[in-house]
Amino acid sequence: MNHDAYDDNYIRGILNSVKSIAMVGASPVNVRPSYFAFKYLAQRGYDMIPVNPGHVGKSLLGKPFVASLADIGHPVDMIDIFRNSSHIMPVVDEALTLSPPPKVIWMQLGARDDAAAEKAEAAGLKVVMNRCPKIEYGRLSSEISWMGVNSRTLSSKRAPIPTQGMRLSLNRMSVGGGATAASDRAAKNKSEPT
Amino acid sequence: MTDRLPGFSTLAVHAGAQPDPTTGARVTPIYQTTSFVFNDADHAASLFGLQAFGNIYTRIGNPTTAVLEERIAALEGGTAALAVASGHAAQVVVLQQLLMPGDEFIAARKLYGGSINQFTHAFKSFGWNVAWADPDDIASFERAVTPRTKAIFIESIANPAGSITDIEPIAEVARKAGVPLIVDNTLATPYLIRPIDHGADIVVHSLTKFLGGHGNSLGGIIVDGGTFDWSKDNKYPMLSEPRPEYHGIRIQETFGNFAFAIACRVLGLRDLGPALSPFNAFMILTGIETLPLRMQKHCENAKAVAEFLAGHSAVASVNYAGLASDKYNKLARKYAPKGAGAVFTFSLRGGYDAGVNLVSNLKLFSHLANVGDTRSLVIHPASTTHSQLDDAAKVRSGAAPDVVRLSIGIEDKEDLIADLEQALGA
């Protein structure tokens, strides 16, 4: 599948269906993006599991760190990989040994490994690359519109008042299939060797 | 549910807005407040650290203004936008993210006179150096590129003569130079031209003109195309380097393809302070709802008036890209097929004195220093907007002493023509 641009329905389907998310590379340092993405997703009702061998024995917002995916001890729906592109493949390999395997592999903003994506997709998993689930959740619920971001969605329904632990509706009408043509084109040019 | 593509007019009415969560108010309320309460100390810290979405203080963001920002981002096909107090403020905030003292940017010579002043004089004291290029000579942009060049700035439809800029080859020069192309799209509005579709990386507007459209509110906006890679070569440290005021976060790494709009908000607007009033945001939003209808009428009227002037014996020449005989007609048909805008110039056989005379004899056209109003406007650039330029610079920027500029409104075109006819004959 095309990983330069995603249809909103694809992202919406993932964020509406997964309940548990293991975040590989989660940081207990409260100014790191992984920390505040973890916190946001926990506040929106996802069951979050921090995975980072360097912090075993500590916990993140009350959730104990585990050293590896195998140590989670129960099935998880999605693996969110907060690592550089060069560290993706071993995580995907490990995810594929889990029984049952996760339904989704998500690589953070800036991270992309097409070979790892192909391997996960061949095993029946859904893959998202170079996106942030916090940004996508905020965009599809229009919560991110508070920052002047183009949510690329429309709705004539009354907006909910977000509170902690509350799931927001992601089922708004998408504008242009979720694509911002110019930014997707630029992302494609960036990923192709020139 | 199926996603379908809403058209431009639907976005002009709906994008960014939805019924108010508390009251159900259908029209976007005016949140006329300076500040917003926090849920608790942790929430406050998260907002200040850019970790959570939400409102803090109207200098940084406001819910009424946010609707305006999202609407224009949607109309321009950008990833995000930031509204500010005026078009001039938008230009300062954009360049503050891109230039360090001693850096340069290239600007098209044909610009709004106020921008020429701002770039030449005000920015000089910041150490931002402008190099001028000729929009009719693409190679002049290439020649102006140096290792210190950080951006290229052009107008899509250029003030004062309404000439059309060939955006695509200039975007190519910017791409080769590894710098963003900034397009001031004020006179076109996204209804006529969407510069990001032609290779622009950043779009700026004076919202005061056709977008607001009614001559009642100042405003400016910056649209992030989401197209530029700010991390390359460490050329743009405001975006690629850790920010000490935000605990070392890197703006590009954290915000991806809308990082530029965030940098403008949290490093530019927050610290320089040119915030838009929520009331003005509301007025401009209301104006935008009828943008497609107004622009079509503005363009139809402008074409009719330009044709009338072209056939008048007192008129030496008319510069309107919508006329088949105009030098810019080919570019107008490519970039602005729905119409060539409503701001243009003409020159009188009687020179400077005839220009001054015409302005004083008009009864319906208003003599003032603005464009893009529902009302038709007239000005003599050489004695007003471009008066600070020397004569040679006036001619180069399209504001020679015998030139009169019109901004055609949405009145009945017959009345506009009758007013010009009586004033030209007087």
Coordinates of C-alpha atoms in Angstrom, one line a residue:
Chain A
M1 CA 0.0 0.0 0.0
N2 CA 1.0 3.6 -0.5
H3 CA 2.8 5.0 2.6
D4 CA 3.3 8.5 1.3
A5 CA -0.3 9.5 2.1
Y6 CA -3.0 7.8 4.1
D7 CA -6.7 8.0 3.6
D8 CA -8.4 9.4 6.7
N9 CA -10.6 6.3 6.8
Y10 CA -7.6 4.1 7.3
I11 CA -6.2 6.1 10.2
R12 CA -9.7 6.6 11.7
G13 CA -10.3 2.8 11.5
I14 CA -7.1 2.1 13.4
L15 CA -7.6 4.7 16.1
N16 CA -11.3 3.7 16.5
S17 CA -10.5 -0.1 16.9
V18 CA -7.3 -0.4 18.9
K19 CA -7.7 -0.4 22.7
S20 CA -4.1 -1.2 23.9
I21 CA -0.9 0.4 22.7
A22 CA 2.6 -0.6 23.6
M23 CA 5.0 2.4 23.1
V24 CA 8.5 1.2 22.3
G25 CA 11.0 4.0 23.3
A26 CA 8.7 5.7 25.7
S27 CA 10.6 8.2 27.8
P28 CA 10.0 9.1 31.5
V29 CA 11.5 12.5 30.8
N30 CA 8.5 14.8 30.7
V31 CA 9.8 17.1 27.9
R32 CA 10.3 14.3 25.4
P33 CA 7.7 13.9 22.6
S34 CA 7.2 10.2 23.5
Y35 CA 6.3 11.2 27.1
F36 CA 3.6 13.7 26.0
A37 CA 2.2 11.5 23.2
F38 CA 2.0 8.6 25.8
K39 CA 0.2 10.9 28.2
Y40 CA -2.2 12.2 25.6
L41 CA -3.2 8.8 24.4
A42 CA -3.7 7.6 28.0
Q43 CA -5.9 10.6 28.6
R44 CA -8.0 9.7 25.6
G45 CA -8.7 6.3 27.0
Y46 CA -6.1 4.0 25.5
D47 CA -4.5 1.3 27.6
M48 CA -0.9 2.4 27.3
I49 CA 2.2 0.2 28.0
P50 CA 5.7 1.8 28.2
V51 CA 8.4 -0.4 26.7
N52 CA 12.0 0.7 27.4
P53 CA 14.7 -1.6 28.8
G54 CA 16.6 1.3 30.3
H55 CA 13.8 2.2 32.7
V56 CA 12.6 -1.1 34.0
G57 CA 11.6 -0.7 37.7
K58 CA 10.2 2.7 37.0
S59 CA 6.7 3.6 35.8
L60 CA 5.2 6.1 33.5
L61 CA 2.0 7.8 34.7
G62 CA 1.4 4.8 36.9
K63 CA 2.2 2.2 34.2
P64 CA 5.3 0.0 34.9
F65 CA 8.0 0.0 32.2
V66 CA 8.7 -3.4 30.6
A67 CA 12.0 -4.3 28.9
S68 CA 10.6 -5.9 25.7
L69 CA 7.3 -6.7 23.9
A70 CA 7.6 -10.3 25.1
D71 CA 7.5 -9.0 28.7
I72 CA 4.1 -7.4 28.3
G73 CA 2.5 -10.8 29.1
H74 CA -0.8 -10.2 27.4
P75 CA -2.0 -9.4 23.8
V76 CA -1.7 -5.8 22.6
D77 CA -3.5 -4.2 19.6
M78 CA -0.9 -1.8 18.5
I79 CA 2.9 -1.2 18.7
D80 CA 3.8 2.5 18.5
I81 CA 7.6 2.7 17.7
F82 CA 9.3 5.8 19.0
R83 CA 12.7 5.0 17.6
N84 CA 14.8 6.2 14.6
S85 CA 14.2 4.5 11.2
S86 CA 17.3 2.3 11.7
H87 CA 15.9 0.7 14.8
I88 CA 12.5 -0.3 13.4
M89 CA 13.2 -3.7 11.9
P90 CA 14.2 -5.5 15.2
V91 CA 11.1 -4.2 16.8
V92 CA 8.9 -5.5 14.0
D93 CA 10.7 -8.8 14.0
E94 CA 10.0 -9.1 17.7
A95 CA 6.3 -8.0 17.3
L96 CA 5.8 -10.8 14.7
T97 CA 6.9 -13.5 17.3
L98 CA 4.1 -12.5 19.7
S99 CA 1.1 -14.7 19.9
P100 CA -1.3 -13.3 19.0
P101 CA 0.6 -10.7 17.0
P102 CA -0.5 -7.0 17.3
K103 CA -3.0 -5.7 14.7
V104 CA -1.1 -2.5 13.9
I105 CA 2.6 -1.4 13.7
W106 CA 2.8 2.4 13.9
M107 CA 6.1 4.3 13.3
Q108 CA 6.4 7.8 14.7
L109 CA 6.8 11.1 12.9
G110 CA 10.1 11.0 11.1
A111 CA 10.5 7.2 11.3
R112 CA 10.1 5.1 8.2
D113 CA 11.3 1.6 7.2
D114 CA 9.6 0.3 4.0
A115 CA 11.2 -3.2 4.3
A116 CA 9.9 -3.6 7.9
A117 CA 6.5 -2.3 6.7
E118 CA 6.4 -4.9 3.9
K119 CA 7.2 -7.7 6.3
A120 CA 4.5 -6.6 8.8
E121 CA 1.9 -6.3 6.0
A122 CA 2.8 -9.7 4.6
A123 CA 1.9 -11.1 8.1
G124 CA -1.5 -9.3 7.9
L125 CA -0.7 -6.3 10.1
K126 CA -1.7 -2.8 9.3
V127 CA 1.2 -0.3 9.1
V128 CA 1.4 3.5 9.5
M129 CA 4.7 5.3 9.1
N130 CA 6.0 8.8 9.7
R131 CA 2.9 9.9 11.6
C132 CA 2.1 10.8 15.2
P133 CA -1.0 9.1 16.7
K134 CA -1.5 12.1 19.0
I135 CA -1.5 14.5 16.1
E136 CA -3.8 12.2 14.0
Y137 CA -6.2 11.7 16.9
G138 CA -6.2 15.4 17.6
R139 CA -6.7 16.2 13.9
L140 CA -9.6 13.7 13.3
S141 CA -11.4 14.8 16.4
S142 CA -10.6 18.5 15.5
E143 CA -9.1 19.0 18.9
I144 CA -5.9 20.1 17.2
S145 CA -7.8 22.9 15.5
W146 CA -7.1 25.0 18.6
M147 CA -3.6 25.4 17.1
G148 CA -4.7 26.6 13.7
V149 CA -4.0 23.2 12.2
N150 CA -6.0 22.2 9.1
S151 CA -7.9 19.1 10.5
R152 CA -9.1 18.4 6.9
T153 CA -12.5 17.5 8.4
L154 CA -15.9 19.2 8.6
S155 CA -18.8 18.7 11.0
S156 CA -22.1 20.4 11.6
K157 CA -22.6 18.6 15.0
R158 CA -22.0 20.3 18.3
A159 CA -18.4 19.8 19.4
P160 CA -17.8 17.8 22.6
I161 CA -15.9 19.5 25.5
P162 CA -12.9 17.3 25.9
T163 CA -12.2 16.0 29.4
Q164 CA -9.6 13.6 30.7
G165 CA -10.1 9.9 29.9
M166 CA -12.8 10.8 27.3
R167 CA -12.8 9.3 23.8
L168 CA -13.6 11.9 21.1
S169 CA -15.6 11.2 18.0
L170 CA -13.2 10.7 15.0
N171 CA -16.1 10.3 12.6
R172 CA -16.2 13.7 10.9
M173 CA -16.4 14.2 7.2
S174 CA -13.0 14.3 5.7
V175 CA -11.9 16.9 3.3
G176 CA -10.1 15.7 0.2
G177 CA -9.9 12.1 1.5
G178 CA -7.6 13.3 4.2
A179 CA -4.8 14.3 1.9
T180 CA -3.2 17.7 1.8
A181 CA -1.9 17.3 -1.7
A182 CA 1.1 19.5 -1.5
S183 CA 2.5 18.2 1.8
D184 CA 2.0 14.6 0.7
R185 CA 3.8 15.3 -2.6
A186 CA 6.7 16.9 -0.7
A187 CA 6.9 13.9 1.7
K188 CA 7.0 11.6 -1.3
N189 CA 9.8 13.6 -2.9
K190 CA 11.7 13.5 0.4
S191 CA 11.4 9.7 0.7
E192 CA 12.6 9.0 -2.9
P193 CA 16.3 9.1 -3.4
T194 CA 17.2 11.9 -5.8
Chain B
M1 CA -18.8 6.7 5.8
T2 CA -17.4 7.8 2.4
D3 CA -15.1 10.7 2.1
R4 CA -16.0 13.1 -0.7
L5 CA -14.3 16.3 -1.7
P6 CA -16.2 19.4 -0.6
G7 CA -15.8 22.3 -3.0
F8 CA -14.2 25.7 -2.4
S9 CA -17.5 27.4 -1.5
T10 CA -18.4 24.7 1.0
L11 CA -15.0 25.1 2.7
A12 CA -15.4 28.9 2.7
V13 CA -18.5 28.5 4.8
H14 CA -17.7 25.5 7.0
A15 CA -13.9 24.8 7.3
G16 CA -12.7 25.1 10.9
A17 CA -16.1 26.0 12.3
Q18 CA -18.6 23.8 14.2
P19 CA -21.4 24.5 16.6
D20 CA -20.1 25.7 20.0
P21 CA -19.6 22.9 22.5
T22 CA -21.2 24.8 25.4
T23 CA -24.2 26.7 23.9
G24 CA -24.7 25.1 20.5
A25 CA -24.3 28.5 18.9
R26 CA -24.1 27.8 15.1
V27 CA -22.1 30.9 14.2
T28 CA -18.5 31.0 15.6
P29 CA -18.8 33.0 18.9
I30 CA -16.5 35.9 19.5
Y31 CA -14.3 34.7 22.4
Q32 CA -13.5 38.2 23.6
T33 CA -11.2 37.2 26.4
T34 CA -7.5 37.6 27.1
S35 CA -7.0 34.3 28.9
F36 CA -8.4 30.8 29.6
V37 CA -8.5 28.9 32.9
F38 CA -6.4 25.8 33.4
N39 CA -7.9 22.5 34.7
D40 CA -5.0 22.1 37.2
A41 CA -1.3 22.8 37.5
D42 CA -0.4 19.8 35.4
H43 CA -2.7 21.0 32.6
A44 CA -1.1 24.5 32.7
A45 CA 2.4 23.0 32.5
S46 CA 1.4 20.8 29.6
L47 CA 0.0 23.7 27.7
F48 CA 3.0 26.0 28.3
G49 CA 5.4 23.1 27.3
L50 CA 3.5 22.7 24.0
Q51 CA 2.5 19.2 25.1
A52 CA -1.2 19.5 25.0
F53 CA -3.7 21.2 22.7
G54 CA -5.6 24.1 24.2
N55 CA -5.8 27.8 25.0
I56 CA -3.6 29.8 27.3
Y57 CA -3.7 33.5 26.3
T58 CA -5.1 35.3 23.3
R59 CA -1.7 36.6 22.2
I60 CA -0.8 32.9 21.5
G61 CA -4.1 31.6 20.4
N62 CA -7.9 32.2 20.6
P63 CA -10.8 29.9 19.7
T64 CA -12.4 32.5 17.3
T65 CA -9.1 33.2 15.6
A66 CA -8.4 29.4 15.4
V67 CA -11.5 29.0 13.2
L68 CA -10.2 31.7 10.9
E69 CA -6.8 30.0 10.8
E70 CA -8.1 26.6 9.9
R71 CA -10.5 28.0 7.3
I72 CA -7.7 29.8 5.4
A73 CA -5.4 26.8 5.7
A74 CA -8.1 24.7 4.2
L75 CA -8.9 27.2 1.4
E76 CA -5.2 27.5 0.5
G77 CA -4.5 23.7 0.7
G78 CA -2.0 24.2 3.6
T79 CA -1.4 22.2 6.7
A80 CA -1.9 25.0 9.2
A81 CA -2.1 28.7 9.6
L82 CA -1.4 31.5 12.0
A83 CA -3.4 34.7 12.0
V84 CA -1.8 38.0 13.1
A85 CA -2.7 41.7 13.4
S86 CA -1.9 42.7 9.8
G87 CA -0.3 41.6 6.6
H88 CA 2.8 43.5 7.6
A89 CA 3.0 41.6 10.9
A90 CA 2.7 38.3 9.0
Q91 CA 5.8 39.2 7.0
V92 CA 7.8 40.1 10.1
V93 CA 6.8 36.9 11.8
V94 CA 7.6 34.7 8.8
L95 CA 11.0 36.2 8.2
Q96 CA 11.9 36.1 11.9
Q97 CA 11.7 32.3 11.7
L98 CA 14.0 32.1 8.6
L99 CA 16.6 34.9 8.9
M100 CA 19.4 35.6 11.3
P101 CA 21.2 39.0 11.3
G102 CA 23.3 39.1 8.2
D103 CA 21.1 36.8 6.1
E104 CA 19.4 37.7 2.9
F105 CA 16.1 37.1 1.1
I106 CA 15.2 37.8 -2.5
A107 CA 12.1 39.8 -3.2
A108 CA 10.3 40.6 -6.4
R109 CA 10.6 44.2 -7.3
K110 CA 6.8 44.5 -8.0
L111 CA 5.3 44.6 -4.6
Y112 CA 2.9 46.6 -2.4
G113 CA 4.7 49.9 -1.7
G114 CA 4.4 49.2 2.1
S115 CA 6.3 45.9 1.7
I116 CA 9.1 47.7 -0.3
N117 CA 9.5 50.1 2.6
Q118 CA 9.4 47.4 5.2
F119 CA 12.0 45.3 3.4
T120 CA 14.3 48.2 2.5
H121 CA 14.2 50.2 5.7
A122 CA 12.7 48.4 8.7
F123 CA 14.3 45.1 8.1
K124 CA 17.7 46.7 7.6
S125 CA 17.8 47.4 11.3
F126 CA 17.3 43.7 12.0
G127 CA 20.2 42.8 9.8
W128 CA 17.9 41.2 7.2
N129 CA 19.1 42.2 3.8
V130 CA 16.8 42.2 0.8
A131 CA 18.0 41.5 -2.8
W132 CA 15.6 42.6 -5.5
A133 CA 14.7 40.6 -8.6
D134 CA 12.5 41.2 -11.6
P135 CA 9.4 39.0 -11.7
D136 CA 9.4 39.3 -15.5
D137 CA 12.9 38.0 -15.6
I138 CA 13.2 34.6 -13.9
A139 CA 17.0 34.5 -14.3
S140 CA 17.3 37.6 -12.1
F141 CA 16.1 35.5 -9.2
E142 CA 18.8 32.8 -9.9
R143 CA 21.5 35.5 -10.1
A144 CA 20.5 36.9 -6.8
V145 CA 21.0 33.6 -4.9
T146 CA 24.0 33.6 -2.5
P147 CA 25.0 31.3 0.4
R148 CA 23.2 33.6 2.8
T149 CA 19.9 33.5 0.9
K150 CA 17.1 32.1 3.2
A151 CA 13.9 32.8 1.3
I152 CA 12.3 34.1 -1.9
F153 CA 9.3 36.5 -1.6
I154 CA 6.8 37.3 -4.4
E155 CA 3.2 38.5 -4.9
S156 CA 0.9 36.2 -7.0
I157 CA -1.0 39.1 -8.4
A158 CA 1.4 42.1 -8.0
N159 CA 0.5 45.5 -6.6
P160 CA -0.1 48.0 -8.0
A161 CA -0.7 47.0 -11.6
G162 CA -2.3 43.7 -11.1
S163 CA 0.5 41.9 -13.0
I164 CA 0.5 38.1 -12.8
T165 CA 3.7 36.4 -11.5
D166 CA 4.9 33.2 -13.1
I167 CA 5.1 31.3 -9.8
E168 CA 6.2 27.9 -11.0
P169 CA 9.7 28.7 -12.4
I170 CA 10.4 30.9 -9.4
A171 CA 9.4 28.0 -7.2
E172 CA 11.9 25.9 -9.1
V173 CA 14.7 28.5 -8.4
A174 CA 13.8 28.3 -4.7
R175 CA 13.8 24.5 -4.7
K176 CA 17.3 24.5 -6.4
A177 CA 18.6 27.1 -3.9
G178 CA 17.1 25.0 -1.0
V179 CA 15.0 27.9 0.3
P180 CA 11.3 28.3 0.8
L181 CA 9.2 30.3 -1.6
I182 CA 6.9 32.8 0.2
V183 CA 3.9 34.1 -1.8
D184 CA 1.8 37.1 -0.8
N185 CA -1.6 36.0 -2.2
T186 CA -3.5 39.0 -1.0
L187 CA -4.8 40.3 -4.3
A188 CA -5.7 36.9 -5.7
T189 CA -7.1 35.2 -2.6
P190 CA -7.2 31.4 -2.8
Y191 CA -10.4 31.6 -4.8
L192 CA -8.4 32.8 -7.8
I193 CA -4.9 31.4 -7.2
R194 CA -3.7 28.7 -4.8
P195 CA 0.1 29.3 -4.7
I196 CA 0.9 26.0 -2.8
D197 CA -0.4 24.1 -5.8
H198 CA 2.2 25.9 -7.9
G199 CA 5.2 25.2 -5.6
A200 CA 4.9 27.8 -2.9
D201 CA 6.0 26.7 0.6
I202 CA 4.5 29.6 2.6
V203 CA 1.6 31.9 1.8
V204 CA 0.9 35.2 3.5
H205 CA -2.1 37.5 3.2
S206 CA -3.3 40.8 4.3
L207 CA -6.8 39.7 5.4
T208 CA -7.8 43.3 5.4
K209 CA -8.3 43.1 1.6
F210 CA -10.5 40.7 -0.4
L211 CA -10.6 37.9 2.3
G212 CA -12.2 40.2 4.9
G213 CA -13.6 42.1 2.0
H214 CA -15.6 44.8 3.6
G215 CA -13.0 47.3 4.5
N216 CA -13.8 47.0 8.3
S217 CA -11.0 45.0 9.9
L218 CA -7.3 44.7 9.7
G219 CA -5.7 41.3 9.8
G220 CA -2.9 39.1 8.4
I221 CA -2.2 35.4 8.1
I222 CA 0.6 32.9 7.5
V223 CA -0.2 29.6 5.8
D224 CA 2.2 26.7 6.1
G225 CA 2.2 24.6 2.9
G226 CA 3.8 21.6 4.8
T227 CA 6.1 21.2 1.9
F228 CA 9.5 22.3 3.1
D229 CA 12.1 20.1 4.9
W230 CA 13.4 22.5 7.7
S231 CA 15.8 19.9 9.1
K232 CA 18.2 19.9 6.1
D233 CA 21.7 21.3 6.5
N234 CA 20.8 23.1 9.8
K235 CA 20.0 26.1 7.7
Y236 CA 16.9 27.1 9.7
P237 CA 18.0 26.7 13.4
M238 CA 14.7 28.2 14.7
L239 CA 13.0 25.0 13.4
S240 CA 15.7 22.4 13.6
E241 CA 17.6 23.2 16.8
P242 CA 16.5 22.5 20.4
R243 CA 14.5 25.5 21.8
P244 CA 15.7 26.5 25.2
E245 CA 12.4 28.3 26.0
Y246 CA 10.5 25.0 25.5
H247 CA 12.8 22.5 27.4
G248 CA 14.9 21.7 24.3
I249 CA 12.1 20.5 22.0
R250 CA 12.9 20.7 18.3
I251 CA 9.9 22.3 16.5
Q252 CA 10.3 20.3 13.2
E253 CA 10.8 17.0 15.0
T254 CA 7.8 17.5 17.2
F255 CA 5.3 19.0 14.8
G256 CA 6.2 17.5 11.4
N257 CA 4.5 19.1 8.4
F258 CA 2.9 22.0 10.3
A259 CA 6.1 22.9 12.2
F260 CA 6.5 26.2 10.4
A261 CA 3.1 27.4 11.5
I262 CA 3.8 26.4 15.1
A263 CA 7.2 28.1 15.0
C264 CA 5.5 31.3 13.9
R265 CA 3.0 31.0 16.8
V266 CA 5.2 30.0 19.7
L267 CA 8.5 31.8 18.7
G268 CA 7.1 34.6 16.6
L269 CA 3.7 35.7 17.7
R270 CA 4.3 34.8 21.3
D271 CA 7.4 36.9 21.6
L272 CA 6.8 39.8 19.1
G273 CA 3.2 40.2 20.1
P274 CA 1.2 41.3 17.0
A275 CA -2.0 39.3 17.9
L276 CA -5.2 39.6 16.0
S277 CA -8.3 40.8 17.9
P278 CA -10.9 38.0 18.2
F279 CA -13.5 40.6 17.1
N280 CA -11.5 41.2 13.9
A281 CA -11.2 37.4 13.4
F282 CA -15.0 37.2 13.6
M283 CA -15.6 40.0 11.1
I284 CA -13.1 38.5 8.6
L285 CA -14.6 35.0 9.0
T286 CA -18.0 36.4 8.2
G287 CA -16.5 38.1 5.1
I288 CA -14.9 34.8 3.9
E289 CA -18.2 33.0 3.8
T290 CA -19.1 35.1 0.7
L291 CA -15.6 35.2 -0.8
P292 CA -16.4 33.1 -3.9
L293 CA -19.5 35.2 -4.7
R294 CA -17.7 38.5 -4.1
M295 CA -14.5 37.6 -6.1
Q296 CA -16.5 36.6 -9.1
K297 CA -18.4 39.9 -9.1
H298 CA -15.2 41.9 -8.4
C299 CA -13.5 40.2 -11.4
E300 CA -16.5 40.7 -13.7
N301 CA -16.8 44.3 -12.8
A302 CA -13.0 44.9 -13.2
K303 CA -13.0 43.4 -16.6
A304 CA -15.9 45.6 -17.7
V305 CA -14.3 48.8 -16.3
A306 CA -10.9 47.9 -17.9
E307 CA -12.6 47.4 -21.3
F308 CA -14.3 50.8 -20.9
L309 CA -11.1 52.6 -20.0
A310 CA -9.2 50.9 -22.8
G311 CA -11.6 52.4 -25.3
H312 CA -11.6 55.9 -23.8
S313 CA -9.7 58.7 -25.6
A314 CA -8.3 60.3 -22.4
V315 CA -6.7 57.0 -21.4
A316 CA -3.1 56.3 -22.7
S317 CA -3.0 52.7 -21.5
V318 CA -4.6 50.1 -19.2
N319 CA -2.8 47.4 -17.3
Y320 CA -5.3 44.6 -16.6
A321 CA -4.2 41.0 -17.0
G322 CA -7.8 40.1 -17.8
L323 CA -7.7 42.0 -21.1
A324 CA -6.8 39.7 -24.1
S325 CA -4.3 42.3 -25.3
D326 CA -2.5 42.6 -21.9
K327 CA 1.1 41.5 -21.5
Y328 CA 0.1 39.2 -18.6
N329 CA -3.0 37.7 -20.2
K330 CA -1.3 34.4 -20.9
L331 CA -0.2 34.0 -17.3
A332 CA -3.6 35.1 -16.1
R333 CA -5.2 32.3 -18.1
K334 CA -2.8 29.8 -16.6
Y335 CA -2.8 30.9 -13.0
A336 CA -6.1 32.7 -12.5
P337 CA -8.6 31.3 -15.0
K338 CA -11.6 32.4 -13.0
G339 CA -10.6 36.1 -13.2
A340 CA -7.5 38.3 -13.1
G341 CA -8.5 40.1 -9.9
A342 CA -9.9 43.5 -9.4
V343 CA -6.9 45.8 -8.8
F344 CA -5.3 47.4 -11.8
T345 CA -3.8 50.6 -13.1
F346 CA -4.2 52.8 -16.1
S347 CA -2.4 55.9 -17.2
L348 CA -3.8 59.1 -18.5
R349 CA -2.7 61.1 -21.6
G350 CA -2.8 64.2 -19.4
G351 CA -0.1 62.8 -17.0
Y352 CA 0.3 63.6 -13.3
D353 CA -2.2 66.5 -13.3
A354 CA -4.9 64.6 -15.1
G355 CA -4.5 61.8 -12.5
V356 CA -4.9 64.2 -9.6
N357 CA -7.9 65.8 -11.4
L358 CA -9.6 62.4 -12.1
V359 CA -9.3 61.4 -8.4
S360 CA -10.9 64.6 -7.2
N361 CA -13.8 64.4 -9.8
L362 CA -14.9 60.9 -9.0
K363 CA -18.2 60.7 -7.0
L364 CA -18.7 57.0 -6.4
F365 CA -15.1 55.8 -6.2
S366 CA -13.5 56.5 -2.8
H367 CA -10.1 58.1 -2.7
L368 CA -8.2 56.1 -0.1
A369 CA -5.2 53.9 0.6
N370 CA -6.7 50.4 0.6
V371 CA -7.8 47.7 -1.9
G372 CA -10.2 44.8 -1.8
D373 CA -13.3 46.5 -0.4
T374 CA -16.9 46.0 -1.5
R375 CA -16.7 49.7 -2.5
S376 CA -14.8 50.8 -5.5
L377 CA -11.6 52.6 -4.6
V378 CA -9.1 54.9 -6.4
I379 CA -5.7 56.1 -5.6
H380 CA -2.8 57.9 -7.3
P381 CA 0.2 55.7 -6.1
A382 CA 2.9 58.1 -7.1
S383 CA 1.7 60.7 -4.5
T384 CA 0.6 58.2 -1.8
T385 CA 1.4 54.5 -1.4
H386 CA 4.6 54.6 -3.5
S387 CA 5.5 58.3 -2.7
Q388 CA 8.6 57.2 -0.7
L389 CA 10.2 55.7 -3.8
D390 CA 12.4 57.8 -6.1
D391 CA 11.1 58.3 -9.7
A392 CA 13.1 55.4 -11.2
A393 CA 11.9 53.0 -8.5
K394 CA 8.3 54.2 -9.0
V395 CA 8.5 53.3 -12.7
R396 CA 10.1 49.9 -11.9
S397 CA 7.4 49.0 -9.4
G398 CA 4.5 50.1 -11.8
A399 CA 3.7 53.4 -10.1
A400 CA 4.8 56.0 -12.6
P401 CA 3.6 59.6 -12.0
D402 CA 0.8 59.3 -14.7
V403 CA -0.6 56.0 -13.2
V404 CA -3.9 55.7 -11.4
R405 CA -4.8 52.5 -9.4
L406 CA -8.4 51.2 -9.1
S407 CA -9.8 48.6 -6.8
I408 CA -13.1 47.6 -8.3
G409 CA -15.9 46.9 -5.9
I410 CA -19.1 44.9 -6.2
E411 CA -21.5 47.7 -7.1
D412 CA -23.3 47.7 -10.5
K413 CA -20.7 48.0 -13.2
E414 CA -22.8 50.5 -15.2
D415 CA -22.7 53.0 -12.3
L416 CA -18.9 52.6 -12.0
I417 CA -18.4 53.2 -15.7
A418 CA -20.7 56.2 -15.6
D419 CA -18.7 57.7 -12.7
L420 CA -15.4 57.3 -14.5
E421 CA -17.0 58.7 -17.7
Q422 CA -18.1 61.9 -16.0
A423 CA -14.8 62.3 -14.2
L424 CA -12.7 61.7 -17.3
G425 CA -14.8 64.3 -19.2
A426 CA -14.8 66.9 -16.5

